Amino acid sequence: MDANDIKATDNIKIIRFQKHLEIGDFHYQKKDIDSALKNYFSALKIDKTSNILLQNTFYLFCTTKISNLNKKTMKEICLFFLNEQNIRHQLCFRNSLKLTTFHKNKDYNEKKLDKCNKLNDKLISILEDKVLQQILRKCLLVDFDLEIFLTQIRKNLLENYLSKKKNSIKKIYKFLICFAEQCFLSDYIFKSSKKEEKLLSRIEQSLYKKRIINEYDVLLISLYKPIGSLKYLNNQLSSYNSKSKDFNNFLKFTFRNPKYEHLLGNKIKEISKIENKKSVLIKNQYEANPYPRWRNINLPEKIDISDFIYQNTNNNINLGLEKKKILIAGCGTGQQIFGYSGINDVDIFAIDISKTSLAFAKRMTDKHKIHNIKYFQMDLLNIDLLKESFDIIICSGCLHHMEKPFEGLQSLYKVLKPDGFMKLGLYSTIARSSIIDLRNYIKRSDLKFNKQNIFRIREMIVNSNNDEIKKLSQTPDFYSTSSFRDLIFNRVEHTFDLIEIKNEILKQNLRFLGFDLYSNHLQKFKACYPDHNSELDLENWYKFEIKFPKTFVSMYNFWVSKI
């Protein structure tokens, strides 16, 4: 094929790509979502370099209803996205689960598994399903029926392995790897029995004596605990190279990445000692359970800072030519950083109280070649020690875990430039009423954070007669140890209502610029309060939240600037 043939082929591809986009747009405008999605996907298969097309098609897949007519196409699209890297796969969990063999065999329930622990053809077809395996690797399993099923599978596999049926698990080697990665991702939240613990100790004792890597031994242990905890195998695991690419990827994810994060953590600068007693409690919590643990994320489009500010605050300002600085206070494991990494020509300062969280964030930003981030371990109360002032400050989900949240806000105010903007995120007392009830129960019962009490509270939630409490089992935070601890067992947490927030931001000479929330909430609000700029009045929002108490179920995320 000569150069002219290559050019002609490329032109044909461009024409086909544009045609699929045009047909997709036509069907979308006609509200024929299935046909629109099919054409957008056809365009992606020709050229997936457009991040906007990739993300928009992914969102359309996540929100499209699966039917018998579109199921085959939806499964093809599902596998395409589950194999992509720069995608926030958790968003497609619900639809992806509906496309699994497990979902088609809901009758294959816990009781049947309990009676029959053989790896028969039907069970193998469920476990070897490619969609299920990719879900296990990429998403938290936000489905309690699936968790029960896998908990029983895990128990059966352990029993089989230590019986005469030992070789039977070789039929599901790939599933074992995917399942082990899920258990690491969810911080081993699945319930286990004392019998399982005894069986597991037999495998560990055998490994300890042999000091030779047996992949099935390692995988079964990894269904219950991190393999990094097997200190006697550290040297062997560090140098081990499997014939299986999947096993090597598993080792990287569950063993080598955490070791590398430890090295990164040692290089992160500690600006100040953490001395406040409440801050120390929070530091220890997030060192033990960095939150959230995540694997993939969608990368934002590039945007100028002035356009970013206008989109979020409706303010048109001339920021001058000097390079701008953004502070992310309480950056955690780095998901927030990616949300602002698309802003052109800025330096981002990321601080957190937990070095473990910072190291996780550092590894992820390095992986995605984002190099304009400076990481510091420090208490927000000592932010002045950075000797910097900032054009934008992001502090979402941090202040309400401080002993005195508004003292933290005062610290941020001091380092915000006069014409700067600040985004705050605070928990709502109204929206979190059921969580507050649970936290009060835990406090009255003096329940400490441990495995037994996690199992106890999770079962209480699942079996609750209170619908609002039961709904917590439908949220991702219910399905990993770190996120469940953050949700229910957090050592320090405050909640607020909008009148309290209004009074406090006025006291601190800040102007409310509006909420960052889904457009449907804003549309509903404007239907109730249609006056011009009514959305800038927090008393209106207070009344609205009383009427619609789940509006801010995540938290109040809003923008302010100095008066």
XYZ file of C-alpha atoms in Angstrom:
563
model
C 0.000 0.000 0.000
C 1.537 3.304 -1.092
C 1.122 6.775 0.446
C -1.867 7.648 -1.770
C -3.689 4.474 -0.734
C -3.076 5.261 2.968
C -4.338 8.826 2.486
C -7.455 7.581 0.665
C -8.138 5.057 3.474
C -7.754 7.802 6.099
C -10.180 10.055 4.203
C -12.761 7.266 4.035
C -12.422 6.753 7.804
C -12.913 10.491 8.438
C -16.043 10.533 6.257
C -17.471 7.450 7.997
C -16.639 8.935 11.420
C -18.419 12.221 10.623
C -21.397 10.372 9.147
C -21.896 8.302 12.311
C -21.716 11.482 14.424
C -24.312 13.237 12.247
C -26.680 10.255 12.317
C -26.128 9.922 16.084
C -26.990 13.609 16.608
C -30.099 13.234 14.430
C -31.403 10.255 16.445
C -30.502 11.936 19.749
C -32.564 15.011 18.833
C -35.448 12.675 17.941
C -34.995 11.027 21.384
C -34.155 7.676 19.763
C -31.408 7.021 22.289
C -30.650 3.420 21.215
C -29.925 4.470 17.616
C -27.961 7.528 18.763
C -25.799 5.433 21.106
C -25.183 2.817 18.412
C -23.922 5.462 15.961
C -21.779 7.294 18.516
C -20.219 3.950 19.410
C -19.570 3.211 15.723
C -17.769 6.559 15.516
C -15.693 5.673 18.600
C -14.630 2.372 17.060
C -13.224 4.345 14.111
C -11.490 6.987 16.258
C -11.553 7.151 20.052
C -9.061 10.015 20.444
C -11.831 12.568 21.104
C -12.173 12.655 24.887
C -15.458 14.599 24.651
C -17.005 11.914 22.409
C -15.629 9.155 24.650
C -17.013 10.653 27.864
C -20.379 11.685 26.371
C -20.935 8.248 24.826
C -19.950 6.619 28.114
C -22.465 8.773 30.010
C -25.149 7.866 27.457
C -24.373 4.170 27.937
C -24.598 4.545 31.738
C -28.048 6.156 31.523
C -29.636 4.107 28.713
C -32.200 1.503 29.728
C -31.277 -2.051 28.738
C -33.949 -3.967 26.808
C -34.128 -7.218 24.869
C -33.812 -5.185 21.661
C -30.574 -3.380 22.570
C -28.949 -5.932 24.903
C -26.466 -7.330 22.353
C -25.214 -3.855 21.364
C -25.160 -2.688 24.967
C -22.965 -5.638 25.950
C -20.484 -4.822 23.176
C -20.408 -1.169 24.302
C -20.085 -2.254 27.927
C -16.988 -4.365 27.260
C -15.472 -1.565 25.199
C -15.743 0.898 28.080
C -14.690 -1.600 30.765
C -11.465 -2.089 28.803
C -10.797 1.664 28.547
C -8.432 3.264 31.075
C -9.469 6.930 31.342
C -13.045 6.155 32.383
C -14.704 6.372 35.787
C -16.063 2.843 35.598
C -18.106 3.052 38.779
C -20.697 5.104 36.874
C -21.496 2.167 34.583
C -21.752 -0.465 37.327
C -25.564 -0.724 37.344
C -25.920 -1.230 33.605
C -22.869 -3.480 33.385
C -24.227 -5.778 36.108
C -27.468 -6.221 34.154
C -25.423 -7.598 31.253
C -23.730 -10.345 33.280
C -24.490 -14.060 33.317
C -24.871 -13.646 37.085
C -27.806 -11.280 36.549
C -29.479 -13.799 34.199
C -29.150 -16.494 36.875
C -30.489 -14.683 39.930
C -32.136 -17.936 41.008
C -28.643 -19.389 41.578
C -28.765 -18.027 45.073
C -26.929 -18.432 48.322
C -28.924 -21.481 49.465
C -28.160 -23.433 46.287
C -24.499 -22.552 46.542
C -24.447 -23.600 50.176
C -25.869 -27.021 49.325
C -23.726 -27.540 46.245
C -20.150 -26.293 46.314
C -19.074 -28.005 43.106
C -17.767 -25.945 40.222
C -20.380 -27.176 37.763
C -20.801 -25.843 34.227
C -23.479 -23.343 35.194
C -21.393 -21.851 37.978
C -18.280 -21.707 35.810
C -20.245 -19.842 33.112
C -21.211 -17.234 35.727
C -17.666 -16.828 37.045
C -15.947 -16.808 33.639
C -18.241 -14.117 32.224
C -16.023 -11.344 30.815
C -18.341 -8.551 31.941
C -18.408 -9.802 35.530
C -14.630 -10.202 35.577
C -14.065 -6.660 34.330
C -16.584 -5.288 36.851
C -14.644 -7.058 39.600
C -11.451 -5.362 38.451
C -12.789 -1.858 37.776
C -15.770 -1.151 40.081
C -16.848 -1.448 43.669
C -19.661 -4.010 43.771
C -22.637 -1.876 44.775
C -25.024 -4.823 44.992
C -25.594 -6.787 48.173
C -26.945 -9.882 46.367
C -23.728 -10.082 44.375
C -21.696 -9.630 47.560
C -23.559 -12.503 49.249
C -23.018 -14.690 46.177
C -19.284 -13.964 46.053
C -18.884 -14.373 49.813
C -20.293 -17.895 49.498
C -18.162 -18.595 46.416
C -15.065 -17.553 48.342
C -15.920 -19.905 51.215
C -16.582 -22.812 48.826
C -13.328 -22.225 46.945
C -11.343 -22.277 50.167
C -12.980 -25.521 51.295
C -12.497 -27.154 47.882
C -8.845 -26.138 47.733
C -8.113 -27.816 51.050
C -9.949 -30.989 50.078
C -9.573 -33.589 47.353
C -11.117 -31.101 44.901
C -8.029 -28.900 44.999
C -7.431 -28.870 41.252
C -10.990 -27.810 40.443
C -10.188 -24.127 41.017
C -7.719 -24.203 38.118
C -10.763 -23.958 35.858
C -11.377 -20.405 37.105
C -7.852 -18.978 37.323
C -8.780 -15.692 35.589
C -11.821 -15.236 37.833
C -9.651 -15.761 40.927
C -7.338 -12.961 39.827
C -10.245 -10.560 39.175
C -11.902 -11.493 42.469
C -8.654 -10.943 44.393
C -8.315 -7.482 42.831
C -11.892 -6.676 43.885
C -11.195 -7.749 47.474
C -8.162 -5.443 47.554
C -10.185 -2.588 46.018
C -12.931 -2.995 48.633
C -10.441 -3.296 51.523
C -11.616 -6.833 52.369
C -15.074 -5.813 53.524
C -16.708 -9.218 52.847
C -17.777 -11.090 55.949
C -15.796 -14.200 56.893
C -16.291 -16.984 59.423
C -13.961 -18.456 62.028
C -13.924 -21.672 60.008
C -12.596 -19.769 56.996
C -9.930 -18.119 59.133
C -8.732 -21.546 60.309
C -8.649 -22.910 56.756
C -6.790 -19.827 55.561
C -4.171 -20.221 58.299
C -3.408 -23.715 56.946
C -2.529 -22.260 53.547
C -0.440 -19.545 55.180
C 1.443 -22.058 57.338
C 2.210 -24.153 54.264
C 3.487 -21.079 52.398
C 5.568 -20.028 55.382
C 7.309 -23.415 55.482
C 7.923 -23.687 51.723
C 8.707 -20.007 51.017
C 7.918 -20.790 47.372
C 5.272 -18.865 45.433
C 2.232 -20.939 44.583
C -0.094 -18.655 42.633
C -3.262 -20.370 43.837
C -2.135 -20.122 47.461
C -1.412 -16.417 46.980
C -4.716 -15.744 45.214
C -6.810 -17.497 47.850
C -5.073 -15.609 50.650
C -5.632 -12.401 48.665
C -9.383 -12.954 48.867
C -9.111 -12.338 52.618
C -6.138 -10.061 53.282
C -3.494 -8.002 51.470
C -0.537 -10.111 50.369
C 1.733 -7.321 51.525
C 0.916 -8.503 55.053
C 2.834 -11.749 54.330
C 6.200 -10.278 55.298
C 7.996 -13.621 54.910
C 7.142 -13.581 51.174
C 8.089 -9.958 50.456
C 11.380 -10.750 48.712
C 9.911 -13.552 46.611
C 6.861 -11.498 45.594
C 9.034 -8.490 44.716
C 11.046 -10.471 42.183
C 8.369 -12.938 41.040
C 7.489 -12.965 37.356
C 4.556 -15.134 36.325
C 3.937 -16.621 32.911
C 0.521 -14.995 33.221
C 0.249 -11.290 32.339
C -2.942 -11.138 34.423
C -1.172 -12.442 37.528
C 1.673 -9.958 37.057
C -0.885 -7.121 36.777
C -2.560 -8.412 39.948
C 0.792 -8.325 41.769
C 1.422 -4.786 40.579
C -2.006 -3.577 41.724
C -2.149 -5.270 45.122
C 1.509 -5.555 46.139
C 3.975 -3.444 44.145
C 1.892 -0.265 43.939
C 1.443 -0.058 47.745
C 5.198 -0.629 48.212
C 5.939 2.131 45.709
C 3.472 4.446 47.478
C 5.396 3.879 50.710
C 8.570 5.095 48.969
C 6.725 8.107 47.537
C 5.330 8.935 50.977
C 8.840 9.159 52.399
C 9.650 11.890 49.855
C 6.575 14.055 50.549
C 7.457 17.146 52.517
C 5.984 17.464 56.013
C 5.412 21.183 56.636
C 4.179 20.962 60.217
C 3.657 18.419 62.960
C 0.040 17.380 63.498
C -0.611 18.456 67.091
C -4.353 19.099 67.428
C -5.829 16.020 69.152
C -8.824 15.754 66.801
C -6.537 16.222 63.807
C -4.363 13.356 65.070
C -7.436 11.087 65.242
C -8.347 11.931 61.652
C -4.746 11.520 60.489
C -4.559 8.043 62.013
C -7.870 7.063 60.438
C -6.836 8.038 56.910
C -3.335 6.618 57.298
C -4.913 3.238 58.099
C -7.745 3.566 55.574
C -6.965 6.112 52.839
C -10.225 7.240 51.261
C -11.298 6.607 48.641
C -9.255 3.820 47.061
C -9.831 4.060 43.318
C -8.425 2.716 40.091
C -9.441 4.719 37.005
C -10.745 8.217 36.348
C -11.913 10.340 33.442
C -9.481 13.079 32.470
C -10.961 16.589 32.070
C -10.803 18.731 28.956
C -8.276 21.570 28.934
C -9.720 24.957 29.932
C -8.397 28.458 30.641
C -8.731 29.544 34.250
C -10.911 32.572 33.390
C -13.363 30.295 31.533
C -13.310 27.847 34.448
C -14.171 30.625 36.920
C -16.956 31.934 34.698
C -18.491 28.471 34.256
C -18.497 27.829 38.006
C -19.198 31.260 39.501
C -20.675 33.327 36.640
C -17.924 35.897 37.246
C -16.071 37.520 34.354
C -12.723 38.794 35.595
C -9.327 39.722 34.195
C -6.774 37.670 36.115
C -3.638 39.174 34.566
C -0.721 37.335 32.996
C 1.094 35.845 36.003
C 0.827 32.103 36.573
C -2.092 31.238 38.855
C -2.040 29.057 41.963
C -4.685 26.612 43.122
C -4.823 25.081 46.602
C -6.617 21.773 47.147
C -6.988 21.534 50.915
C -7.723 17.979 52.028
C -6.910 16.376 48.672
C -7.207 12.805 50.006
C -6.218 10.144 47.460
C -6.293 12.602 44.583
C -9.633 12.278 42.790
C -10.285 15.999 43.337
C -6.911 16.882 41.844
C -7.882 15.361 38.516
C -11.006 17.509 38.449
C -8.823 20.640 38.299
C -5.834 19.243 36.399
C -7.294 20.387 33.078
C -6.944 24.091 33.959
C -4.217 25.585 31.785
C -1.021 27.145 33.111
C -1.533 26.791 36.874
C 0.451 25.403 39.795
C -1.586 23.156 42.082
C -0.699 22.810 45.761
C -2.233 19.674 47.297
C -2.245 19.287 51.080
C -3.592 16.570 53.322
C -3.171 15.362 56.860
C -2.484 11.776 55.714
C 0.811 10.916 54.033
C -0.613 7.556 52.893
C -3.374 9.373 51.012
C -0.932 11.867 49.520
C 1.323 9.059 48.299
C -1.623 7.359 46.585
C -2.520 10.676 44.912
C 1.099 11.247 43.865
C 1.328 7.806 42.243
C -1.880 8.432 40.309
C -0.922 11.883 39.032
C 2.517 10.573 38.043
C 0.850 7.710 36.182
C -1.198 10.187 34.147
C 1.819 12.470 33.581
C 0.374 15.411 35.531
C 3.453 17.224 36.772
C 2.236 20.625 38.016
C 1.259 19.324 41.479
C 3.178 20.039 44.696
C 2.284 17.766 47.626
C 2.595 18.658 51.307
C 1.580 16.874 54.496
C 0.219 19.396 56.975
C -2.691 20.451 59.137
C -4.906 22.975 57.352
C -4.689 25.156 60.471
C -1.027 25.773 59.615
C -1.588 26.681 55.950
C 0.197 30.024 56.441
C 3.477 28.069 56.725
C 3.342 27.498 52.959
C 3.946 31.252 52.575
C 1.718 31.320 49.488
C -1.529 33.003 48.463
C -3.993 31.424 46.056
C -6.286 32.416 43.202
C -8.540 29.398 43.762
C -8.973 27.280 46.880
C -10.810 23.952 46.825
C -11.792 22.543 50.213
C -14.547 19.983 49.750
C -15.117 17.321 52.402
C -12.391 18.487 54.767
C -13.587 21.248 57.134
C -16.360 19.137 58.667
C -13.709 16.666 59.938
C -11.889 19.340 61.941
C -12.405 20.054 65.637
C -13.477 23.628 64.824
C -14.416 23.772 61.121
C -14.761 27.532 60.899
C -11.300 28.077 62.358
C -10.130 26.072 59.366
C -12.149 28.377 57.111
C -10.433 31.391 58.709
C -7.049 29.850 57.873
C -8.108 29.450 54.238
C -9.494 32.990 54.098
C -6.088 34.381 55.053
C -4.345 32.747 52.065
C -7.081 33.506 49.493
C -6.163 36.425 47.248
C -8.507 39.478 47.412
C -9.952 38.633 43.981
C -9.771 34.859 44.518
C -12.502 32.202 44.606
C -13.056 29.384 47.053
C -15.127 26.192 46.738
C -16.311 24.642 50.010
C -17.972 21.308 50.708
C -19.808 20.728 54.010
C -22.152 18.000 55.229
C -25.878 18.724 55.493
C -27.616 17.951 58.799
C -30.917 17.480 56.966
C -29.594 15.196 54.211
C -27.521 13.058 56.597
C -30.200 12.518 59.257
C -30.153 8.712 58.895
C -26.330 8.639 59.100
C -26.453 10.856 62.199
C -28.894 8.381 63.797
C -26.493 5.507 63.093
C -23.496 7.421 64.376
C -25.379 8.254 67.588
C -26.264 4.565 68.016
C -22.588 3.615 67.582
C -21.571 6.237 70.133
C -24.202 5.126 72.686
C -23.205 1.472 72.213
C -19.503 2.338 72.422
C -18.771 0.353 69.258
C -15.148 0.565 68.178
C -14.054 0.398 64.557
C -13.187 -3.251 63.861
C -14.245 -6.069 61.530
C -16.911 -7.456 63.823
C -18.599 -4.080 64.255
C -18.403 -3.348 60.522
C -20.265 -6.621 59.877
C -22.755 -5.811 62.643
C -23.617 -2.305 61.412
C -23.761 -3.349 57.759
C -26.225 -6.118 58.581
C -28.244 -3.680 60.666
C -28.444 -1.345 57.661
C -29.441 -4.085 55.203
C -32.149 -5.438 57.534
C -33.412 -2.055 58.765
C -37.125 -1.248 58.672
C -36.174 2.390 58.174
C -36.121 2.985 54.400
C -33.667 5.889 54.676
C -31.171 3.772 56.607
C -31.673 0.801 54.277
C -30.912 2.997 51.247
C -27.349 3.371 52.530
C -26.753 -0.182 51.266
C -27.294 1.138 47.720
C -24.407 3.616 47.898
C -20.762 2.920 46.916
C -19.593 3.988 50.395
C -21.283 0.883 51.814
C -19.008 -1.441 49.835
C -15.454 -0.801 50.977
C -13.877 -0.688 54.420
C -12.255 2.724 53.940
C -15.416 4.370 52.604
C -17.689 2.694 55.174
C -15.395 3.885 57.936
C -15.503 7.398 56.479
C -19.303 7.227 56.241
C -20.267 5.676 59.580
C -17.247 5.351 61.874
C -15.516 8.680 61.243
C -13.835 9.878 64.429
C -14.664 13.578 63.868
C -17.657 14.847 61.910
C -19.844 17.959 61.961
C -22.967 18.732 59.966
C -24.627 22.076 59.236
C -27.767 23.673 57.909
C -27.822 26.515 55.396
C -28.725 29.211 57.919
C -25.631 28.313 59.959
C -23.520 28.447 56.797
C -25.055 31.768 55.739
C -24.274 33.360 59.106
C -20.726 32.009 59.163
C -19.688 33.078 55.669
C -21.092 36.558 56.343
C -19.121 36.684 59.589
C -15.978 35.817 57.625
C -16.668 38.505 54.976
C -17.423 36.003 52.214
C -20.013 36.282 49.436
C -22.082 33.240 48.382
C -21.773 32.663 44.616
C -23.930 29.587 44.129
C -24.003 25.806 44.474
C -22.213 23.252 42.356
C -25.033 20.754 41.812
C -26.915 18.841 39.140
C -28.978 20.967 36.749
C -32.220 19.115 37.569
C -31.961 20.311 41.198
C -31.464 23.889 40.040
C -34.409 23.627 37.628
C -36.621 22.325 40.427
C -35.426 25.154 42.681
C -36.138 27.830 40.042
C -39.641 26.436 39.608
C -40.191 27.182 43.312
C -38.246 30.475 43.390
C -38.359 32.013 39.890
C -37.114 35.510 40.827
C -33.882 36.770 39.256
C -30.828 35.627 41.305
C -33.071 33.759 43.776
C -30.453 30.970 43.669
C -27.996 33.275 45.438
C -30.166 33.519 48.559
C -29.311 30.798 51.082
C -32.583 31.306 52.958
C -34.432 30.249 49.807
C -32.253 27.163 49.591
C -32.875 26.405 53.278
C -36.636 26.360 52.645
C -36.120 24.289 49.499
C -34.046 21.703 51.348
C -36.722 21.345 54.025
C -39.130 20.451 51.214
C -36.626 18.266 49.303
C -34.321 16.872 52.030
C -32.132 14.733 49.736
C -31.028 17.626 47.515
C -27.613 17.780 49.209
C -27.264 14.107 50.086
C -23.566 14.179 49.191
C -22.783 17.559 50.743
C -23.240 21.289 50.180
C -20.706 22.172 47.483
C -20.656 25.904 46.861
C -18.475 28.816 45.732
C -17.622 31.960 47.688
C -15.396 34.997 47.225
C -14.193 37.787 49.484
C -16.548 40.760 49.950
